[in-house]
Short mmCIF file of C-alpha atoms in Angstrom, two decimals:
data_model
loop_
_atom_site.label_atom_id
_atom_site.label_comp_id
_atom_site.label_asym_id
_atom_site.label_seq_id
_atom_site.Cartn_x
_atom_site.Cartn_y
_atom_site.Cartn_z
CA MET C 10 142.82 70.93 129.27
CA PRO C 11 145.07 73.00 126.98
CA ALA C 12 145.45 76.64 127.91
CA PRO C 13 143.68 79.23 125.79
CA ARG C 14 145.77 80.21 122.81
CA PRO C 15 146.33 83.78 121.65
CA ARG C 16 144.61 84.80 118.47
CA ASN C 17 146.61 85.00 115.24
CA GLU C 18 145.24 88.31 113.90
CA ARG C 19 147.05 88.10 110.57
CA ALA C 20 145.75 84.62 109.77
CA HIS C 21 142.18 85.70 110.45
CA SER C 22 142.26 88.86 108.34
CA ALA C 23 144.14 87.96 105.14
CA ARG C 24 142.18 89.70 102.41
CA ARG C 25 141.76 89.37 98.68
CA LYS C 26 144.29 91.39 96.69
CA ASP C 27 142.45 91.39 93.33
CA ARG C 28 140.32 94.49 94.01
CA PRO C 29 141.26 98.18 94.06
CA THR C 30 141.41 99.89 97.43
CA PRO C 31 137.84 100.81 98.40
CA ARG C 32 137.03 104.46 98.89
CA PRO C 33 135.79 105.63 102.30
CA GLY C 34 132.41 107.23 102.81
CA LEU C 35 131.88 110.77 101.61
CA VAL C 36 129.93 113.82 102.73
CA LEU C 37 129.11 115.84 99.62
CA ASP C 38 128.00 119.47 99.86
CA VAL C 39 125.31 120.02 97.24
CA ASP C 40 125.76 122.88 94.76
CA ARG C 41 123.96 123.84 91.57
CA SER C 42 125.95 121.34 89.52
CA THR C 43 125.03 118.35 91.71
CA PRO C 44 122.76 115.99 89.77
CA PRO C 45 119.52 114.55 91.18
CA VAL C 46 120.22 111.83 93.74
CA LEU C 47 118.77 108.34 93.97
CA PHE C 48 116.18 107.71 96.69
CA HIS C 49 114.84 104.25 97.41
CA HIS C 50 111.06 104.42 97.58
CA GLY C 51 110.02 101.03 98.90
CA GLU C 52 109.92 98.71 95.88
CA GLN C 53 110.48 101.63 93.52
CA LEU C 54 113.18 104.21 92.81
CA ARG C 55 113.14 107.99 92.60
CA LEU C 56 115.50 110.80 91.67
CA GLU C 57 115.33 113.93 93.80
CA LYS C 58 117.01 117.31 93.32
CA LEU C 59 118.19 118.72 96.65
CA PRO C 60 118.43 122.47 97.36
CA ALA C 61 121.90 123.85 96.63
CA ASP C 62 124.22 125.41 99.19
CA ARG C 63 122.36 124.09 102.24
CA SER C 64 122.13 120.37 101.54
CA ARG C 65 124.62 117.56 101.93
CA ILE C 66 124.63 113.90 100.97
CA ILE C 67 126.26 111.18 103.07
CA TYR C 68 127.50 108.41 100.78
CA PRO C 69 128.43 104.98 102.19
CA PRO C 70 131.97 103.59 102.02
CA GLU C 71 132.71 101.20 99.19
CA PRO C 72 132.80 97.48 100.06
CA LEU C 73 135.91 96.22 101.83
CA ALA C 74 137.64 93.22 100.32
CA GLY C 75 136.55 89.89 101.71
CA LEU C 76 138.77 87.25 103.27
CA ALA C 77 140.78 85.43 100.63
CA HIS C 78 140.12 81.97 102.12
CA PRO C 79 136.97 82.13 104.27
CA ASP C 80 136.79 78.40 105.11
CA GLU C 81 140.40 78.39 106.26
CA ALA C 82 139.76 81.55 108.31
CA ILE C 83 136.80 79.87 110.00
CA ARG C 84 138.82 76.80 110.92
CA ARG C 85 141.61 78.92 112.36
CA ALA C 86 139.15 81.01 114.36
CA LEU C 87 137.79 77.83 115.97
CA GLU C 88 141.26 76.59 116.86
CA GLU C 89 142.76 79.96 117.79
CA PRO C 90 139.90 81.61 119.69
CA ILE C 91 139.93 84.75 121.81
CA ASP C 92 140.11 84.17 125.59
CA SER C 93 138.97 80.56 125.26
CA GLU C 94 140.24 77.08 124.74
CA PRO C 95 140.05 75.81 121.14
CA LEU C 96 136.63 74.50 120.23
CA SER C 97 138.05 71.02 119.68
CA ALA C 98 139.19 70.98 123.32
CA LEU C 99 135.64 71.76 124.51
CA LEU C 100 134.06 68.81 122.67
CA PHE C 101 133.83 65.28 124.05
CA PRO C 102 131.74 62.11 123.54
CA ASP C 103 128.34 61.90 125.24
CA MET C 104 128.10 65.69 125.64
CA ARG C 105 125.01 67.72 124.78
CA LEU C 106 125.96 70.24 122.09
CA THR C 107 123.57 72.95 120.90
CA ILE C 108 124.42 75.05 117.86
CA ALA C 109 122.26 78.17 117.66
CA PHE C 110 122.33 80.51 114.68
CA ASP C 111 120.90 83.84 113.56
CA ASP C 112 117.55 83.70 111.81
CA ILE C 113 116.32 85.13 108.52
CA SER C 114 116.29 88.72 109.80
CA LEU C 115 119.85 89.12 108.50
CA PRO C 116 121.76 89.76 106.38
CA LEU C 117 119.62 92.06 104.27
CA PRO C 118 119.05 91.17 101.50
CA GLN C 119 119.80 87.48 101.90
CA MET C 120 123.27 86.48 100.76
CA ARG C 121 124.23 84.20 97.91
CA ARG C 122 124.95 80.59 98.73
CA PRO C 123 126.87 79.29 100.50
CA ASP C 124 125.59 81.32 103.41
CA ILE C 125 128.18 82.15 106.07
CA ARG C 126 126.13 80.24 108.62
CA GLN C 127 126.46 77.12 106.50
CA ARG C 128 130.23 77.51 106.25
CA VAL C 129 130.62 77.95 110.00
CA ILE C 130 128.15 75.24 111.04
CA GLU C 131 129.77 72.68 108.75
CA ALA C 132 133.17 73.45 110.30
CA VAL C 133 131.74 73.08 113.81
CA LEU C 134 130.03 69.79 112.92
CA ASP C 135 133.28 68.42 111.46
CA LEU C 136 135.00 69.04 114.81
CA ALA C 137 132.06 67.56 116.70
CA ALA C 138 132.12 64.41 114.58
CA ALA C 139 135.88 64.04 115.09
CA ALA C 140 135.32 64.29 118.86
CA GLY C 141 132.59 61.64 118.81
CA VAL C 142 129.74 64.03 119.70
CA THR C 143 126.37 62.60 118.65
CA ASP C 144 123.85 64.58 120.73
CA VAL C 145 123.73 67.70 118.57
CA HIS C 146 120.79 70.06 118.11
CA LEU C 147 120.68 73.07 115.78
CA ILE C 148 118.28 75.90 116.69
CA ALA C 149 117.30 78.93 114.62
CA ALA C 150 117.46 81.62 117.34
CA LEU C 151 114.43 83.65 116.36
CA ALA C 152 113.15 84.83 119.76
CA LEU C 153 109.66 86.19 118.92
CA HIS C 154 110.24 86.36 115.16
CA ARG C 155 108.37 84.13 112.76
CA ARG C 156 109.40 80.55 112.16
CA MET C 157 111.70 80.02 109.19
CA THR C 158 110.40 77.85 106.36
CA GLU C 159 112.19 74.75 105.12
CA ALA C 160 113.52 76.66 102.12
CA GLU C 161 114.81 79.46 104.35
CA LEU C 162 116.49 77.02 106.72
CA ARG C 163 118.07 75.20 103.80
CA HIS C 164 119.44 78.46 102.48
CA ALA C 165 120.96 79.33 105.87
CA VAL C 166 122.53 75.99 106.85
CA GLY C 167 122.85 74.22 103.50
CA ASP C 168 121.14 71.11 102.14
CA ARG C 169 123.65 68.67 103.63
CA VAL C 170 123.16 69.93 107.19
CA TYR C 171 119.40 70.23 106.80
CA ASP C 172 119.00 66.70 105.43
CA ALA C 173 121.19 65.25 108.17
CA PHE C 174 119.44 66.88 111.13
CA ALA C 175 115.95 68.17 110.31
CA PRO C 176 114.31 64.77 109.58
CA ARG C 177 115.46 63.53 112.99
CA GLY C 178 114.08 66.57 114.79
CA GLN C 179 117.54 67.93 115.60
CA LEU C 180 117.27 71.10 113.48
CA TYR C 181 114.33 73.35 114.29
CA ASN C 182 113.05 76.84 115.04
CA HIS C 183 113.23 78.18 118.59
CA ASP C 184 109.82 78.17 120.28
CA ALA C 185 109.61 80.84 122.97
CA GLU C 186 106.07 79.75 123.91
CA ASP C 187 106.81 76.06 124.52
CA PRO C 188 105.73 75.54 128.16
CA ASP C 189 108.18 72.67 128.55
CA GLY C 190 110.93 74.16 126.43
CA MET C 191 111.88 77.36 128.28
CA THR C 192 113.88 77.76 131.50
CA VAL C 193 114.28 80.79 133.75
CA ILE C 194 117.97 81.02 134.65
CA GLY C 195 117.85 83.85 137.15
CA THR C 196 117.48 87.59 137.60
CA THR C 197 119.89 90.45 137.00
CA ARG C 198 120.88 92.96 139.66
CA HIS C 199 118.27 95.28 138.05
CA GLY C 200 115.49 92.72 138.44
CA GLU C 201 115.49 91.58 134.80
CA GLU C 202 114.52 87.93 134.38
CA VAL C 203 116.74 85.75 132.20
CA GLN C 204 115.02 82.97 130.27
CA ILE C 205 116.36 80.79 127.45
CA SER C 206 115.65 77.55 125.63
CA THR C 207 115.75 74.56 127.99
CA ARG C 208 117.72 72.57 125.45
CA ALA C 209 120.35 75.30 125.34
CA ALA C 210 120.33 75.78 129.12
CA THR C 211 120.93 72.08 129.77
CA SER C 212 123.64 71.65 127.15
CA ASP C 213 127.29 71.17 128.00
CA LEU C 214 128.10 73.81 125.39
CA ILE C 215 126.22 76.34 123.27
CA VAL C 216 127.96 77.30 120.05
CA TYR C 217 126.42 80.46 118.66
CA VAL C 218 126.88 81.26 114.95
CA ASN C 219 126.36 84.94 114.19
CA ILE C 220 126.37 87.35 111.26
CA ASN C 221 127.01 90.88 112.51
CA LEU C 222 125.34 93.13 109.94
CA VAL C 223 125.29 96.18 112.25
CA SER C 224 127.04 96.98 115.52
CA MET C 225 123.85 96.27 117.50
CA ASP C 226 123.99 92.57 116.55
CA GLY C 227 125.90 89.86 118.36
CA GLY C 228 127.47 89.62 121.78
CA TRP C 229 125.11 88.57 124.58
CA LYS C 230 122.20 89.70 122.41
CA SER C 231 122.65 86.45 120.47
CA THR C 232 121.78 84.07 123.30
CA ALA C 233 120.07 86.31 125.86
CA THR C 234 117.63 87.57 123.20
CA GLY C 235 117.72 85.06 120.34
CA LEU C 236 117.02 82.03 122.56
CA SER C 237 114.69 83.90 124.91
CA GLY C 238 110.99 84.75 125.19
CA TYR C 239 108.57 87.42 126.30
CA GLN C 240 109.24 86.89 130.02
CA ALA C 241 112.81 88.15 129.57
CA LEU C 242 112.49 90.38 126.50
CA ARG C 243 109.90 92.64 128.11
CA HIS C 244 112.59 93.98 130.44
CA HIS C 245 114.39 95.78 127.63
CA HIS C 246 111.91 95.80 124.74
CA ASN C 247 109.85 98.57 126.30
CA PRO C 248 109.41 102.33 125.75
CA GLN C 249 111.46 103.34 128.78
CA THR C 250 114.54 101.34 127.74
CA MET C 251 114.21 102.40 124.10
CA ARG C 252 113.95 106.09 124.99
CA ARG C 253 117.08 105.83 127.13
CA SER C 254 118.89 104.16 124.23
CA THR C 255 120.06 107.29 122.46
CA SER C 256 121.58 105.10 119.75
CA PHE C 257 121.10 101.36 119.38
CA MET C 258 124.23 101.21 117.23
CA ASP C 259 126.48 103.04 119.71
CA GLN C 260 126.89 100.51 122.51
CA GLU C 261 127.94 103.09 125.10
CA SER C 262 124.67 104.96 124.51
CA SER C 263 122.37 101.95 124.32
CA GLU C 264 120.36 100.95 127.37
CA LEU C 265 119.21 97.94 125.34
CA HIS C 266 122.82 96.83 125.00
CA LYS C 267 123.47 97.27 128.73
CA SER C 268 120.38 95.21 129.64
CA ASN C 269 121.42 92.40 127.32
CA TRP C 270 124.90 92.39 128.85
CA ARG C 271 123.44 92.16 132.37
CA GLN C 272 121.37 89.17 131.25
CA GLY C 273 124.52 87.67 129.76
CA GLU C 274 126.24 87.98 133.12
CA VAL C 275 123.49 85.85 134.64
CA LEU C 276 124.01 83.18 131.97
CA ARG C 277 127.75 83.20 132.58
CA ASP C 278 127.37 83.08 136.37
CA ALA C 279 124.99 80.11 135.98
CA ASP C 280 127.85 78.28 134.25
CA ILE C 281 126.05 78.15 130.91
CA LYS C 282 128.98 77.80 128.55
CA VAL C 283 128.82 79.75 125.30
CA PHE C 284 131.40 79.56 122.53
CA GLN C 285 130.61 82.60 120.38
CA ILE C 286 131.43 82.68 116.66
CA GLU C 287 130.90 86.07 115.04
CA THR C 288 131.37 87.11 111.44
CA THR C 289 131.16 90.39 109.58
CA VAL C 290 130.38 91.11 105.94
CA ASN C 291 131.09 94.00 103.63
CA ASN C 292 128.31 96.17 102.22
CA ASP C 293 128.41 94.74 98.69
CA LEU C 294 124.67 94.49 98.06
CA TYR C 295 124.77 94.65 94.28
CA GLY C 296 128.05 93.28 92.97
CA ASP C 297 129.39 94.25 89.54
CA GLY C 298 126.25 93.49 87.53
CA PRO C 299 123.46 95.79 86.33
CA MET C 300 122.28 96.47 89.91
CA SER C 301 125.66 98.05 90.71
CA VAL C 302 124.40 101.45 89.56
CA LEU C 303 122.38 101.65 92.79
CA ALA C 304 125.63 101.80 94.79
CA LYS C 305 127.37 104.40 92.61
CA ARG C 306 127.61 108.11 93.25
CA GLU C 307 125.28 109.86 90.82
CA TRP C 308 127.77 112.34 89.35
CA GLU C 309 129.93 109.35 88.36
CA TRP C 310 127.17 107.65 86.35
CA ASN C 311 128.10 107.13 82.72
CA ALA C 312 125.67 106.75 79.84
CA LYS C 313 125.30 103.03 80.48
CA ASP C 314 124.58 103.64 84.18
CA ARG C 315 121.90 106.22 83.37
CA ALA C 316 120.28 103.88 80.88
CA THR C 317 120.39 101.00 83.36
CA PHE C 318 118.83 103.09 86.09
CA LEU C 319 116.10 104.38 83.80
CA ALA C 320 115.30 100.84 82.65
CA ALA C 321 115.16 99.58 86.24
CA LYS C 322 112.98 102.48 87.42
CA THR C 323 110.60 102.22 84.46
CA GLY C 324 110.35 98.46 84.78
CA LEU C 325 109.57 98.57 88.49
CA ASP C 326 107.01 101.33 88.00
CA ARG C 327 105.17 99.25 85.39
CA LEU C 328 105.07 96.05 87.41
CA SER C 329 102.36 95.17 89.87
CA PRO C 330 103.32 95.36 93.57
CA THR C 331 103.25 91.54 93.73
CA ASN C 332 105.69 91.14 90.84
CA ARG C 333 107.96 93.93 92.08
CA ARG C 334 108.10 92.22 95.45
CA ARG C 335 108.82 88.82 93.93
CA ILE C 336 111.75 90.15 91.91
CA LEU C 337 113.30 92.24 94.67
CA GLN C 338 112.85 89.65 97.41
CA GLY C 339 114.51 87.12 95.11
CA TRP C 340 117.72 89.14 94.94
CA ARG C 341 120.72 87.54 96.66
CA SER C 342 123.60 89.83 97.56
CA PRO C 343 127.24 88.88 96.89
CA TYR C 344 128.41 89.79 100.38
CA ALA C 345 131.96 88.83 101.25
CA MET C 346 133.01 87.82 104.76
CA THR C 347 135.44 90.41 106.12
CA SER C 348 136.23 88.79 109.48
CA VAL C 349 135.55 85.79 111.68
CA GLN C 350 136.39 85.51 115.36
CA ALA C 351 135.44 83.01 118.02
CA GLY C 352 135.74 82.40 121.74
CA GLU C 353 134.53 84.27 124.82
CA VAL C 354 131.40 86.31 124.09
CA GLU C 355 132.44 89.80 125.15
CA ALA C 356 136.03 89.59 123.93
CA VAL C 357 134.86 88.34 120.55
CA HIS C 358 132.23 91.03 120.20
CA LYS C 359 134.70 93.80 120.89
CA VAL C 360 136.74 92.72 117.86
CA THR C 361 133.64 92.18 115.76
CA THR C 362 132.28 95.65 116.46
CA GLN C 363 135.49 97.26 115.26
CA HIS C 364 135.25 95.33 111.98
CA VAL C 365 131.68 96.62 111.54
CA TYR C 366 132.86 100.18 112.14
CA ASP C 367 135.75 99.72 109.70
CA GLN C 368 133.24 99.04 106.94
CA GLN C 369 130.41 101.37 107.83
CA LEU C 370 131.53 104.51 109.70
CA VAL C 371 131.46 107.85 107.89
CA PRO C 372 132.74 110.93 109.79
CA VAL C 373 130.13 113.72 109.77
CA GLU C 374 130.48 117.21 111.24
CA GLY C 375 127.45 118.73 112.91
CA GLN C 376 123.75 118.07 112.97
CA THR C 377 121.10 119.10 110.46
CA ASP C 378 117.67 120.71 110.59
CA ILE C 379 116.10 118.16 108.22
CA LEU C 380 117.16 114.54 107.73
CA THR C 381 115.93 112.80 104.58
CA LEU C 382 115.83 109.04 104.01
CA GLY C 383 114.89 106.84 101.10
CA LEU C 384 113.50 103.68 102.68
CA PRO C 385 114.13 100.47 100.67
CA TYR C 386 111.87 97.49 100.20
CA ILE C 387 113.36 95.36 102.97
CA CYS C 388 113.93 95.40 106.72
CA PRO C 389 114.70 92.64 109.24
CA TYR C 390 111.03 91.73 109.62
CA ASN C 391 109.66 91.54 106.07
CA VAL C 392 112.06 89.12 104.39
CA ASN C 393 110.00 87.23 101.78
CA SER C 394 107.08 89.31 102.99
CA ILE C 395 105.46 92.77 102.88
CA MET C 396 106.70 96.06 104.35
CA ASN C 397 103.61 97.08 106.29
CA PRO C 398 103.14 100.58 107.77
CA ILE C 399 104.38 99.64 111.26
CA LEU C 400 107.58 98.29 109.73
CA VAL C 401 107.98 101.51 107.72
CA MET C 402 107.92 103.40 111.01
CA CYS C 403 110.39 100.94 112.58
CA LEU C 404 112.81 101.04 109.65
CA GLY C 405 112.86 104.82 109.46
CA LEU C 406 112.66 105.90 113.11
CA GLY C 407 114.03 102.74 114.72
CA TYR C 408 116.85 101.64 112.45
CA PHE C 409 117.93 104.33 109.99
CA PHE C 410 117.52 107.18 112.50
CA ASN C 411 119.77 105.27 114.91
CA LEU C 412 122.58 104.56 112.44
CA TYR C 413 124.93 106.93 114.22
CA LYS C 414 127.62 107.26 116.87
CA GLY C 415 127.93 110.33 119.00
CA ARG C 416 124.92 112.49 118.20
CA PRO C 417 121.86 112.00 115.96
CA LEU C 418 122.27 113.36 112.44
CA VAL C 419 119.24 115.60 112.95
CA ARG C 420 119.09 118.13 115.76
CA GLU C 421 116.56 117.92 118.57
CA GLY C 422 113.30 119.39 117.31
CA GLY C 423 114.32 118.80 113.70
CA VAL C 424 112.29 117.05 111.01
CA LEU C 425 112.66 113.60 109.48
CA ILE C 426 111.47 113.18 105.89
CA MET C 427 111.09 109.61 104.60
CA SER C 428 110.31 108.53 101.05
CA HIS C 429 108.12 105.40 100.95
CA PRO C 430 104.70 104.38 99.52
CA THR C 431 103.45 103.38 103.01
CA THR C 432 100.38 101.51 101.84
CA PRO C 433 97.99 99.76 104.28
CA GLU C 434 99.11 96.35 103.08
CA PHE C 435 99.94 93.46 105.43
CA HIS C 436 101.07 89.85 105.02
CA PRO C 437 98.17 87.93 106.62
CA VAL C 438 100.31 84.91 107.55
CA HIS C 439 103.43 86.68 108.79
CA HIS C 440 101.88 89.71 110.49
CA PRO C 441 98.39 88.92 111.82
CA SER C 442 98.78 90.87 115.08
CA TYR C 443 100.12 93.84 113.09
CA ILE C 444 96.76 94.12 111.33
CA ASP C 445 94.92 94.36 114.64
CA PHE C 446 97.57 96.72 116.02
CA PHE C 447 97.07 99.07 113.08
CA ASP C 448 93.28 98.95 113.28
CA GLU C 449 92.85 98.97 117.06
CA VAL C 450 95.91 100.36 118.83
CA LEU C 451 96.95 103.12 116.43
CA ALA C 452 93.34 104.23 116.18
CA GLU C 453 93.60 105.05 119.89
CA THR C 454 97.18 106.21 120.40
CA THR C 455 100.62 106.51 118.87
CA ASP C 456 102.26 107.08 122.28
CA PRO C 457 104.54 104.10 123.07
CA VAL C 458 103.99 104.40 126.82
CA VAL C 459 100.21 104.56 126.56
CA MET C 460 99.99 101.58 124.20
CA SER C 461 102.34 99.53 126.37
CA GLU C 462 100.15 100.16 129.42
CA GLN C 463 96.78 99.69 127.75
CA PHE C 464 97.29 97.04 125.08
CA GLU C 465 100.62 95.18 125.22
CA GLN C 466 99.80 92.49 127.76
CA ARG C 467 96.64 91.44 125.95
CA TYR C 468 98.45 91.01 122.63
CA ALA C 469 101.40 89.26 124.29
CA THR C 470 99.23 86.62 125.94
CA ASP C 471 96.55 86.17 123.29
CA GLU C 472 96.13 82.44 122.70
CA TRP C 473 95.36 82.76 118.99
CA TYR C 474 98.51 84.79 118.35
CA ARG C 475 100.48 82.25 120.38
CA HIS C 476 99.05 79.43 118.28
CA LEU C 477 99.98 81.17 115.02
CA TYR C 478 103.50 81.93 116.30
CA ARG C 479 104.06 78.30 117.33
CA THR C 480 102.46 76.45 114.41
CA SER C 481 102.44 78.81 111.44
CA ASN C 482 104.90 81.47 110.27
CA ALA C 483 103.57 84.40 112.26
CA TYR C 484 105.46 86.92 114.33
CA HIS C 485 104.52 86.83 118.00
CA GLY C 486 101.46 88.79 119.07
CA VAL C 487 103.54 91.38 120.91
CA HIS C 488 105.92 92.00 118.01
CA PRO C 489 104.25 95.09 116.49
CA PHE C 490 104.53 96.81 119.87
CA TYR C 491 108.26 96.17 119.90
CA MET C 492 108.58 97.57 116.40
CA TRP C 493 106.79 100.73 117.47
CA TYR C 494 108.95 101.00 120.59
CA TRP C 495 112.09 100.94 118.41
CA GLY C 496 111.12 104.45 117.29
CA SER C 497 110.55 105.78 120.83
CA HIS C 498 113.75 107.82 121.03
CA ALA C 499 113.22 109.31 117.58
CA LEU C 500 109.60 110.22 118.38
CA GLU C 501 110.77 112.07 121.49
CA HIS C 502 113.72 113.73 119.71
CA LEU C 503 112.04 114.93 116.50
CA GLY C 504 109.79 117.92 115.93
CA GLY C 505 107.98 116.23 113.07
CA VAL C 506 107.95 113.31 110.62
CA ILE C 507 106.86 113.65 106.98
CA VAL C 508 106.37 110.79 104.53
CA VAL C 509 106.76 111.55 100.81
CA GLY C 510 104.59 109.56 98.43
CA GLY C 511 102.79 107.61 101.16
CA ASP C 512 99.11 106.81 101.30
CA PRO C 513 97.75 109.88 103.14
CA ALA C 514 95.28 108.10 105.40
CA THR C 515 97.86 105.48 106.38
CA VAL C 516 100.54 108.08 107.06
CA ARG C 517 98.16 110.02 109.28
CA ARG C 518 97.23 106.86 111.18
CA LEU C 519 100.93 106.56 112.06
CA GLY C 520 100.84 110.09 113.44
CA PHE C 521 102.95 111.52 110.59
CA ARG C 522 102.26 114.09 107.85
CA PRO C 523 101.93 113.07 104.19
CA ALA C 524 103.51 114.99 101.33
CA SER C 525 103.11 114.43 97.59
CA THR C 526 106.60 115.52 96.61
CA MET C 527 109.95 116.16 98.23
CA ALA C 528 109.59 119.88 97.49
CA ASP C 529 106.26 119.90 99.34
CA ALA C 530 107.88 118.09 102.26
CA PHE C 531 110.63 120.72 102.51
CA GLU C 532 108.00 123.46 102.51
CA MET C 533 106.03 121.70 105.26
CA ALA C 534 109.18 121.14 107.33
CA SER C 535 109.99 124.84 107.24
CA ASP C 536 106.94 125.43 109.45
CA VAL C 537 108.83 123.51 112.16
CA VAL C 538 112.51 124.35 111.59
CA GLY C 539 112.26 127.76 109.89
CA ARG C 540 113.07 129.02 106.42
CA GLN C 541 116.28 128.00 104.61
CA PRO C 542 116.97 124.97 106.84
CA THR C 543 119.99 122.75 106.47
CA ILE C 544 119.24 119.39 104.86
CA THR C 545 121.08 116.06 105.07
CA TYR C 546 120.33 113.08 102.85
CA PHE C 547 121.64 109.89 104.47
CA LYS C 548 121.95 107.53 101.53
CA ASN C 549 121.29 103.98 102.71
CA PRO C 550 121.61 101.28 101.32
CA PRO C 551 124.40 100.23 100.92
CA LEU C 552 124.65 100.22 104.67
CA SER C 553 126.67 102.86 106.48
CA MET C 554 126.74 104.60 109.86
CA ALA C 555 127.39 108.26 110.67
CA ASP C 556 130.01 109.20 113.26
CA VAL C 557 128.61 112.60 114.20
CA THR C 558 130.76 115.18 115.99
#
């Protein structure tokens, strides 16, 4: 076989030259001249005036330029991989090839067609066809997430790939509850079981196609989690692991990351061959159209921007929740691919992570007494769906709170203030176990450890939830527990959580405090952190990550 070839960095990173140099992220100290700042409020928008002289706003970096020739970059990545032979050298007739790909949980929002997964999968299939490979399966690696619909699969892989493979049963959603479709590979040195799809485990090669939206994505998490099930996931999706993960996005501080890597070692030692393909995108959610005002810094708004924002806010306020949701969930972002790398899992992911940091990191000095967040309408688990109260908690305390390296933005014992309607609304098809979790579990406890001990096993093994996961489009029965566990570290770290504009009874059921206005929330927070506290508004989206010193 040919020896592994070194990677041509320049060929993989040639960028478009037709855009001005993007500005880095910014930390703005608020004074009396600072205008009101945009807060996402679920499917609505708000403007909030922050107290002068003790507040700061963290603005995301502007979008990096995308690769000038993405399809060419993909082909070169496959033929010039990192610490691996070229993909073409790994393909041969009569082999079993499994192509797994990230599910609908990213990117957020969904990207405009052609999706990056389509571009990469088509390039892989071209090489497979040239090598005479006919036994090819494509699996949406959704772990315990809901099954993707035909329309969602078509969007991800493209009509040509879908029509060629789905009718023959060679393109499908991963089923973690298939009694004949899952294989236990072994156990880590920490006693963590490793279990993946039998089709993947018995293949001559797994090609994994990834989109790395945040630094937590990718690496061994792709296969060891995406193609796995409850038997293996329970070893790191638990309150103890989550509490020891002092930032999911900072790999050195993430116990979740370390557990996934140990499971990956078991896969590698079992001679399960994985050719990892990872991509990164910029944070261009809105493009240059009318939505672009949402990514601009408020003091730079011109008259047209102000009019556009006012029209958007007024229009959303007047619409019914159903129509607001339909419009916003229909938005497709013009993301550009900023890198593609392929080859050995860990070597690839090291490069990928740096590309994510290049786009998202904002240097921030010091922690704050109060951290404020405007939560948007979407998270990884409500695409084409509803942001229910458990997902509000997960997005705020699990994801946005953890968007840091180094130290949390808010000091220990500080207060988190989130702006979101937080209504008791659930998607009955996508989130059936969430409804019962809200009504039964949260009525008894909000303590992650207590709920894991008293309720998790029953939800995880419930036959009706299993049936809905396997045959409908429902998240697995245990999924709401995992979403609550995501916030375990934040719950332990914070002195209080306040939700602005949320349904009071629902907010209290979550264990948080409701506030009618941002000013009321600041007053309530002062009972915990004292008078004249420092305040930080972390403006996301567009997506960014704080590097806190």
